[in-house]
Tab-separated table of C-alpha atoms in Angstrom:
chain	number	residue	atom	x	y	z
A	58	MET	CA	5.876	20.084	61.076
A	59	LYS	CA	4.213	23.019	62.834
A	60	THR	CA	4.095	26.200	60.782
A	61	PRO	CA	5.396	29.339	62.569
A	62	LEU	CA	2.521	31.365	61.099
A	63	ASN	CA	-0.032	30.097	63.630
A	64	PRO	CA	1.808	31.334	66.752
A	65	LEU	CA	2.707	34.481	64.793
A	66	ASN	CA	-0.998	35.168	64.285
A	67	GLN	CA	-1.517	34.485	67.982
A	68	LEU	CA	1.167	37.042	68.797
A	69	VAL	CA	-0.461	39.693	66.595
A	70	GLU	CA	-3.938	38.942	67.943
A	71	SER	CA	-2.701	39.304	71.531
A	72	LEU	CA	-2.447	43.055	71.012
A	73	GLN	CA	-5.898	43.479	69.494
A	74	PHE	CA	-7.425	43.914	72.974
A	75	LEU	CA	-5.745	47.325	73.097
A	76	LYS	CA	-8.008	48.537	70.319
A	77	GLN	CA	-11.278	46.996	71.514
A	78	PRO	CA	-11.119	46.178	75.266
A	79	GLU	CA	-14.147	44.671	76.899
A	80	ASP	CA	-16.299	47.094	78.867
A	81	ASN	CA	-16.028	45.171	82.133
A	82	THR	CA	-12.198	44.901	82.232
A	83	THR	CA	-9.796	47.293	83.957
A	84	PRO	CA	-6.650	48.616	82.219
A	85	TYR	CA	-4.536	46.427	84.495
A	86	GLU	CA	-6.487	43.274	83.589
A	87	VAL	CA	-6.167	44.109	79.892
A	88	ILE	CA	-2.391	44.536	80.120
A	89	VAL	CA	-1.997	41.343	82.189
A	90	SER	CA	-3.921	39.409	79.551
A	91	ILE	CA	-1.908	40.902	76.682
A	92	HIS	CA	1.386	40.347	78.505
A	93	GLN	CA	0.666	36.660	79.148
A	94	GLY	CA	-0.595	36.140	75.605
A	95	ILE	CA	2.574	37.655	74.125
A	96	ILE	CA	4.895	35.557	76.303
A	97	ASN	CA	3.043	32.365	75.334
A	98	ALA	CA	2.974	33.286	71.629
A	99	ILE	CA	6.695	34.122	71.558
A	100	SER	CA	7.512	30.821	73.258
A	101	HIS	CA	5.444	28.846	70.724
A	102	LEU	CA	6.866	30.862	67.806
A	103	LYS	CA	10.471	30.225	68.870
A	104	ALA	CA	9.743	26.502	69.239
A	105	ALA	CA	8.176	26.381	65.751
A	106	LEU	CA	11.118	28.204	64.148
A	107	GLU	CA	13.659	25.976	65.902
A	108	THR	CA	11.776	22.892	64.719
A	109	CYS	CA	11.869	24.188	61.126
A	110	ARG	CA	15.603	24.795	61.366
A	111	LEU	CA	16.438	21.434	62.982
A	112	ASN	CA	14.355	19.548	60.410
A	113	GLY	CA	16.236	21.204	57.565
A	114	LEU	CA	13.357	23.181	56.088
A	115	HIS	CA	14.002	24.335	52.516
A	116	GLU	CA	15.950	27.601	52.383
A	117	GLN	CA	13.298	29.492	50.421
A	118	ALA	CA	10.578	28.475	52.886
A	119	MET	CA	12.749	29.486	55.830
A	120	GLN	CA	13.471	32.825	54.148
A	121	ARG	CA	9.732	33.371	53.703
A	122	TYR	CA	8.922	32.559	57.339
A	123	ILE	CA	11.603	34.868	58.759
A	124	SER	CA	10.619	37.671	56.385
A	125	ILE	CA	6.954	37.421	57.372
A	126	CYS	CA	7.829	37.256	61.086
A	127	GLN	CA	10.098	40.302	60.832
A	128	GLN	CA	7.629	42.426	58.868
A	129	ARG	CA	4.600	41.606	61.011
A	130	LEU	CA	6.561	41.958	64.244
A	131	CYS	CA	7.842	45.396	63.178
A	132	ALA	CA	4.257	46.397	62.330
A	133	VAL	CA	3.023	45.222	65.749
A	134	ILE	CA	5.806	47.004	67.659
A	135	GLY	CA	5.325	50.110	65.516
A	136	GLU	CA	1.792	50.501	66.874
A	137	LEU	CA	3.008	50.704	70.488
A	138	PRO	CA	3.811	54.169	71.913
A	139	THR	CA	7.418	54.746	73.002
A	140	THR	CA	6.059	56.285	76.228
A	141	TRP	CA	5.427	52.715	77.423
A	142	LEU	CA	9.182	52.421	77.978
A	143	ASN	CA	9.176	55.228	80.564
A	144	THR	CA	8.318	53.977	84.054
A	145	GLU	CA	8.590	55.963	87.266
A	146	LEU	CA	8.204	53.865	90.410
A	147	SER	CA	7.665	54.799	94.034
A	148	SER	CA	8.379	52.680	97.108
A	149	SER	CA	4.831	51.308	97.068
A	150	HIS	CA	3.859	49.670	93.799
A	151	THR	CA	0.393	50.868	92.843
A	152	ILE	CA	-1.907	49.323	90.245
A	153	GLN	CA	-0.930	52.123	87.857
A	154	GLU	CA	2.771	51.413	88.375
A	155	ASN	CA	2.313	47.686	87.881
A	156	THR	CA	0.411	48.444	84.688
A	157	ALA	CA	3.295	50.634	83.503
A	158	LEU	CA	5.815	47.877	84.291
A	159	LEU	CA	3.846	45.326	82.290
A	160	ARG	CA	3.534	47.728	79.359
A	161	ALA	CA	7.285	48.282	79.369
A	162	ASP	CA	7.911	44.529	79.564
A	163	ILE	CA	5.624	43.963	76.568
A	164	CYS	CA	7.864	46.341	74.584
A	165	PHE	CA	11.038	44.594	75.761
A	166	GLN	CA	9.662	41.083	75.126
A	167	LEU	CA	8.733	41.972	71.544
A	168	ASP	CA	12.027	43.775	70.950
A	169	GLU	CA	14.046	40.872	72.370
A	170	PHE	CA	12.272	38.508	69.990
A	171	LEU	CA	13.161	40.824	67.086
A	172	VAL	CA	16.814	40.645	68.188
A	173	TYR	CA	16.478	36.853	68.467
A	174	LEU	CA	15.377	36.690	64.819
A	175	ARG	CA	18.356	38.811	63.774
A	176	ASP	CA	20.966	36.859	65.754
A	177	THR	CA	19.585	33.362	65.145
A	178	PHE	CA	18.722	33.743	61.457
A	179	PRO	CA	21.156	36.433	60.182
A	180	THR	CA	21.103	35.044	56.631
A	181	TYR	CA	17.362	35.668	56.300
A	182	PHE	CA	16.975	38.787	58.429
A	183	ASN	CA	16.543	41.987	56.390
A	184	ARG	CA	18.975	44.492	57.942
A	185	LEU	CA	17.706	47.284	55.685
A	186	LEU	CA	14.087	47.157	56.826
A	187	PRO	CA	13.272	50.246	58.970
A	188	LEU	CA	12.834	49.246	62.602
A	189	PRO	CA	10.122	50.557	64.960
A	190	ASP	CA	10.698	53.659	67.080
A	191	ILE	CA	10.603	51.514	70.220
A	192	HIS	CA	13.698	49.610	69.076
A	193	ARG	CA	15.489	52.892	68.374
A	194	GLU	CA	14.482	54.210	71.813
A	195	ILE	CA	15.790	51.068	73.542
A	196	ILE	CA	19.141	51.478	71.757
A	197	ARG	CA	19.197	55.193	72.662
A	198	GLN	CA	18.644	54.401	76.350
A	199	GLN	CA	21.462	51.849	76.231
A	200	LEU	CA	23.903	54.349	74.686
A	201	LEU	CA	22.691	57.403	76.604
A	202	PRO	CA	25.188	57.206	79.536
A	203	GLY	CA	28.182	57.409	77.184
A	204	ILE	CA	26.997	60.057	74.711
A	205	PRO	CA	27.423	63.058	77.110
A	206	LEU	CA	30.982	61.822	77.847
A	207	ILE	CA	31.783	61.725	74.126
A	208	LYS	CA	30.241	65.177	73.610
A	209	ARG	CA	32.236	66.712	76.493
A	210	TRP	CA	35.394	65.052	75.180
A	211	PHE	CA	34.832	66.568	71.737
A	212	GLU	CA	34.322	70.046	73.212
A	213	ILE	CA	37.829	70.146	74.728
A	214	THR	CA	39.836	68.656	71.844
A	215	GLU	CA	41.864	70.526	69.267
A	216	GLU	CA	40.105	72.656	66.651
A	217	GLY	CA	41.362	70.504	63.773
A	218	CYS	CA	39.015	67.714	64.860
A	219	HIS	CA	35.833	69.766	65.175
A	220	ASP	CA	34.395	69.168	61.695
A	221	LEU	CA	34.857	65.422	62.032
A	222	GLN	CA	33.451	65.473	65.569
A	223	ASP	CA	30.375	67.384	64.351
A	224	LEU	CA	29.850	64.691	61.722
A	225	ILE	CA	30.043	61.975	64.404
A	226	MET	CA	27.601	63.765	66.696
A	227	GLU	CA	25.174	64.162	63.783
A	228	LEU	CA	25.161	60.367	63.504
A	229	PHE	CA	24.235	60.038	67.185
A	230	ASN	CA	21.596	62.769	66.820
A	231	GLN	CA	19.602	60.327	64.675
A	232	LEU	CA	18.690	58.569	67.940
A	233	ASP	CA	16.848	61.645	69.190
A	234	PRO	CA	13.166	60.637	69.538
A	235	ALA	CA	12.165	64.130	68.379
A	236	LYS	CA	13.897	63.552	65.018
A	237	PRO	CA	11.874	61.915	62.201
A	238	TYR	CA	14.557	59.364	61.334
A	239	GLN	CA	13.686	55.741	60.550
A	240	LEU	CA	16.764	53.660	61.258
A	241	ASN	CA	17.366	50.090	60.168
A	242	ASP	CA	19.304	47.391	61.992
A	243	ALA	CA	22.546	48.091	60.117
A	244	LYS	CA	22.597	51.760	61.130
A	245	LEU	CA	21.646	51.079	64.744
A	246	GLN	CA	24.345	48.418	65.077
A	247	PHE	CA	26.834	50.830	63.522
A	248	LEU	CA	25.970	53.491	66.126
A	249	GLY	CA	26.421	50.936	68.904
A	250	GLN	CA	29.848	49.912	67.576
A	251	LEU	CA	30.893	53.547	67.100
A	252	HIS	CA	29.806	54.363	70.665
A	253	GLN	CA	31.860	51.432	72.001
A	254	HIS	CA	35.004	52.313	70.002
A	255	LEU	CA	34.895	55.994	70.951
A	256	LEU	CA	34.588	55.257	74.676
A	257	ARG	CA	37.496	52.805	74.428
A	258	LEU	CA	39.565	55.436	72.609
A	259	LEU	CA	38.604	58.044	75.207
A	260	GLU	CA	39.788	55.768	78.014
A	261	GLN	CA	43.073	54.921	76.275
A	262	GLU	CA	43.984	58.465	75.221
A	263	ASN	CA	42.635	60.296	78.298
A	264	TYR	CA	40.860	62.956	76.194
A	265	ASN	CA	43.975	63.569	74.018
A	266	VAL	CA	42.719	62.273	70.696
A	267	GLN	CA	44.142	63.173	67.298
A	268	HIS	CA	42.354	63.664	64.013
A	269	HIS	CA	43.750	60.527	62.344
A	270	GLN	CA	42.547	58.356	65.251
A	271	LEU	CA	38.943	59.457	64.784
A	272	GLN	CA	39.226	58.960	61.037
A	273	TYR	CA	40.629	55.474	61.551
A	274	VAL	CA	37.664	54.451	63.746
A	275	LEU	CA	35.196	55.508	61.039
A	276	TYR	CA	37.256	53.795	58.344
A	277	CYS	CA	37.399	50.478	60.217
A	278	LEU	CA	33.682	50.534	61.031
A	279	ASN	CA	33.003	51.258	57.330
A	280	CYS	CA	31.191	54.573	57.714
A	281	ASN	CA	30.229	54.668	54.028
A	282	THR	CA	27.903	57.659	54.326
A	283	THR	CA	27.791	60.432	51.732
A	284	ASP	CA	28.765	62.978	54.400
A	285	PHE	CA	31.859	61.066	55.502
A	286	TYR	CA	32.958	60.447	51.906
A	287	HIS	CA	32.567	64.176	51.189
A	288	TYR	CA	34.494	64.994	54.375
A	289	CYS	CA	37.379	62.652	53.452
A	290	THR	CA	37.759	63.974	49.904
A	291	THR	CA	37.598	67.566	51.160
A	292	TRP	CA	40.206	66.818	53.816
A	293	LEU	CA	42.517	65.193	51.245
A	294	ASN	CA	42.079	68.180	48.923
A	295	ARG	CA	43.185	70.482	51.742
A	296	GLN	CA	46.356	68.440	52.149
A	297	LEU	CA	46.988	68.662	48.407
A	298	HIS	CA	46.690	72.448	48.464
A	299	LEU	CA	49.334	72.613	51.178
A	300	ALA	CA	51.840	70.720	49.000
A	301	ASN	CA	54.429	72.743	47.074
A	302	SER	CA	54.940	70.556	44.026
A	303	PHE	CA	53.478	67.841	41.852
A	304	GLU	CA	55.872	65.368	43.443
A	305	GLU	CA	54.635	66.137	46.962
A	306	GLN	CA	51.050	65.800	45.841
A	307	MET	CA	51.734	62.495	44.097
A	308	LYS	CA	53.428	61.106	47.209
A	309	LEU	CA	50.480	62.170	49.365
A	310	LEU	CA	47.959	60.534	47.021
A	311	LYS	CA	49.906	57.292	46.662
A	312	ASP	CA	50.498	57.028	50.415
A	313	ALA	CA	46.765	57.525	51.018
A	314	TYR	CA	45.951	54.896	48.378
A	315	SER	CA	48.362	52.435	50.004
A	316	ASP	CA	46.806	53.098	53.422
A	317	MET	CA	43.369	52.368	51.982
A	318	GLN	CA	44.604	49.073	50.519
A	319	GLN	CA	45.942	47.955	53.896
A	320	LEU	CA	42.845	49.079	55.809
A	321	GLN	CA	41.152	46.204	57.654
A	322	LEU	CA	37.377	46.697	57.763
A	323	ARG	CA	35.299	44.875	60.359
A	324	SER	CA	33.663	41.880	58.704
A	325	GLY	CA	29.977	42.426	57.924
A	326	GLN	CA	30.063	45.966	59.350
A	327	ALA	CA	28.779	48.927	57.333
A	328	TYR	CA	26.554	51.928	57.870
A	329	CYS	CA	24.938	51.189	54.479
A	330	PRO	CA	25.343	47.449	53.673
A	331	ASP	CA	23.874	47.925	50.187
A	332	ALA	CA	26.480	50.581	49.216
A	333	PRO	CA	30.209	50.253	48.359
A	334	SER	CA	32.595	50.364	51.315
A	335	ILE	CA	34.254	53.643	52.239
A	336	ARG	CA	37.577	52.035	51.339
A	337	ASP	CA	36.401	51.258	47.790
A	338	LEU	CA	34.870	54.723	47.356
A	339	LEU	CA	38.039	56.512	48.458
A	340	GLN	CA	40.326	54.227	46.468
A	341	GLU	CA	38.344	55.033	43.333
A	342	TRP	CA	38.588	58.778	44.079
A	343	LEU	CA	42.342	58.509	44.735
A	344	PHE	CA	42.852	56.489	41.546
A	345	VAL	CA	41.175	59.222	39.475
A	346	GLU	CA	43.220	61.952	41.182
A	347	ILE	CA	46.492	60.071	40.678
A	348	ASN	CA	45.787	59.615	36.958
A	349	TYR	CA	44.868	63.287	36.607
A	350	LEU	CA	48.051	64.375	38.369
A	351	GLU	CA	50.199	62.078	36.234
A	352	ARG	CA	48.849	63.787	33.103
A	353	LYS	CA	49.524	67.220	34.610
A	354	MET	CA	53.098	66.233	35.469
A	355	LYS	CA	53.743	65.266	31.853
A	356	GLU	CA	52.229	68.513	30.539
A	357	GLU	CA	53.825	70.880	33.089
A	358	PRO	CA	56.738	69.025	34.728
A	359	ASP	CA	58.343	72.105	36.316
A	360	VAL	CA	55.256	73.977	37.507
A	361	LEU	CA	54.451	74.127	41.213
A	362	ILE	CA	51.002	72.795	41.967
A	363	VAL	CA	49.950	75.599	44.344
A	364	PRO	CA	51.204	79.149	43.713
A	365	GLU	CA	50.984	81.859	46.331
A	366	LYS	CA	47.300	82.498	46.868
A	367	ILE	CA	45.449	85.817	46.701
A	368	ARG	CA	43.779	86.802	49.960
A	369	THR	CA	40.213	88.106	49.982
A	370	ASN	CA	37.872	89.320	52.717
A	371	MET	CA	34.948	87.377	51.235
A	372	SER	CA	33.690	84.058	52.587
A	373	VAL	CA	33.321	80.979	50.383
A	374	SER	CA	29.533	81.444	50.510
A	375	MET	CA	29.851	85.025	49.202
A	376	MET	CA	32.123	84.009	46.327
A	377	ALA	CA	29.787	81.115	45.455
A	378	LEU	CA	26.797	83.464	45.410
A	379	ILE	CA	28.585	85.875	43.055
A	380	VAL	CA	29.262	82.999	40.643
A	381	ARG	CA	25.621	81.959	40.928
A	382	LEU	CA	24.422	85.481	40.146
A	383	LEU	CA	26.734	85.753	37.136
A	384	ARG	CA	25.373	82.452	35.823
A	385	ALA	CA	21.776	83.581	36.377
A	386	MET	CA	22.413	86.844	34.465
A	387	GLY	CA	24.006	84.985	31.552
A	388	GLN	CA	27.405	86.603	32.150
A	389	LEU	CA	29.091	83.257	32.782
A	390	SER	CA	28.611	80.108	30.716
A	391	HIS	CA	28.281	76.651	32.250
A	392	LYS	CA	31.683	75.652	30.873
A	393	HIS	CA	33.395	78.688	32.389
A	394	ALA	CA	31.551	78.186	35.689
A	395	GLU	CA	33.117	74.725	35.888
A	396	GLU	CA	36.537	76.307	35.462
A	397	VAL	CA	35.734	78.825	38.210
A	398	PHE	CA	34.902	75.969	40.609
A	399	ARG	CA	38.291	74.440	39.897
A	400	LEU	CA	40.506	77.532	39.693
A	401	LEU	CA	39.246	79.886	42.414
A	402	PRO	CA	40.073	77.533	45.312
A	403	ARG	CA	43.469	77.003	43.731
A	404	TYR	CA	44.430	80.689	43.571
A	405	PHE	CA	42.365	82.398	46.303
A	406	LEU	CA	42.148	82.259	50.078
A	407	ALA	CA	38.779	82.881	51.729
A	408	ARG	CA	38.242	85.199	54.684
A	409	ARG	CA	40.023	84.166	57.892
A	410	ASN	CA	41.563	81.160	56.124
A	411	GLU	CA	38.162	79.467	55.863
A	412	PRO	CA	38.580	76.016	54.239
A	413	PHE	CA	38.216	76.582	50.493
A	414	THR	CA	38.195	73.536	48.228
A	415	GLU	CA	36.368	72.690	45.020
A	416	SER	CA	33.899	70.374	46.786
A	417	ILE	CA	33.130	72.987	49.478
A	418	PHE	CA	32.775	75.679	46.782
A	419	ARG	CA	30.271	73.535	44.868
A	420	ALA	CA	28.295	72.798	48.029
A	421	LYS	CA	28.088	76.499	48.926
A	422	TYR	CA	27.016	77.275	45.339
A	423	LYS	CA	23.865	75.212	45.907
A	424	GLU	CA	23.056	77.061	49.149
A	425	MET	CA	21.744	80.621	49.422
A	426	THR	CA	21.238	82.114	52.878
A	427	ASN	CA	19.681	85.501	53.664
A	428	ASN	CA	22.842	86.530	55.500
A	429	THR	CA	25.008	85.962	52.395
A	430	LEU	CA	22.460	87.696	50.173
A	431	ASN	CA	22.491	90.773	52.416
A	432	LYS	CA	26.299	90.930	52.402
A	433	ILE	CA	26.499	90.720	48.605
A	434	ALA	CA	23.722	93.304	48.293
A	435	GLY	CA	25.769	95.638	50.507
A	436	ILE	CA	28.845	95.168	48.321
A	437	GLY	CA	26.727	95.847	45.235
A	438	GLN	CA	25.440	99.104	46.697
A	439	GLU	CA	28.983	100.255	47.517
A	440	LEU	CA	30.139	99.431	43.990
A	441	LEU	CA	27.185	101.361	42.555
A	442	LYS	CA	28.157	104.441	44.579
A	443	MET	CA	31.705	104.218	43.234
A	444	ILE	CA	30.483	103.944	39.645
A	445	ARG	CA	27.951	106.801	40.063
A	446	PRO	CA	29.688	109.496	42.129
A	447	GLU	CA	26.585	111.740	42.080
A	448	GLU	CA	24.790	109.197	44.299
A	449	ARG	CA	27.453	109.313	47.001
A	450	PRO	CA	26.925	111.418	50.153
A	451	SER	CA	28.945	114.655	50.041
A	452	ARG	CA	31.089	113.543	52.994
A	453	THR	CA	32.207	110.385	51.235
A	454	ARG	CA	35.898	110.341	50.367
A	455	ARG	CA	36.606	110.678	46.622
A	456	SER	CA	37.063	107.335	44.953
A	457	SER	CA	40.421	106.447	43.426
A	458	LEU	CA	38.497	105.576	40.247
């Protein structure tokens, strides 16, 4: 039985001429030679792999061959510049243009063989291995016609969808060649599926999409990212704060839990295949919240869950910074800070009805922007003037203190 490693070595060696071309060869002759060598090597490598499969090669040996092929192929493609994919042709094909076409075809031939490995030997293909930039660029060019349509669609939809739409566009932004992301096969396939589902939804709804429809797409495709999990729990917390009683909250949580149980995820589809599904993550969160609420209902059966909230002109970032400063000065213990994270969103409204939940509050606590610092410093200076009247300008109105 022929080993696939020999044609694999031939494939790798075909690109060595790029590093040390002979002095008497032109760039076009070099590329022609490399192009032909790669086509021949890929043909021999496919034949060797098919022979191994048809002859029932031992599973561990097959796993080893596919793993070596994938790793070495990714290394070979990773050395090629993505600019090889960009070809501009005129009516008359010059030597330079023919060279550019062959370079681009080398990239496509290698990438197609990588896809062949994935589709023919899915059991052995490592979907978590970072793929070369050329593969990401090919996927980006395939999705590029639809992304501006999705972006324009998001710009004209209702405000309640904007946070979720921003999250979706951040996923597509990973395809930007200027961004330093290394994407694996699972993530790139997820982006392709998301692109397809969104365009289908756009066509069906004629730009009139609702928030739950976008959520449902991400649920079904198993968008188990940290950002989407955080978004979902924050969104559910907002719904809980709008409820007027324990009973309403319990119904909301149990309905959401039931919806998660009935959710049909696409088989084998996940943004992160090595992480729990978004359904499992949210069910666990809902289970904890339901148990917590059940205890509260036994302790305070007649208390409304959300009293009338106190309005403030401060943003969530400003309130979080004040808590951070109090902790830093030793005026607030860690235990009491935890209570602040839980209670302030429950009893206060942020400026201009800015979303204010415990998870958002905690996230803002970890951030510290210059803009927020300047605003808090301004408030501190005003408070100091009120406490020390002698430092106030003479025209300042007398304080009610």
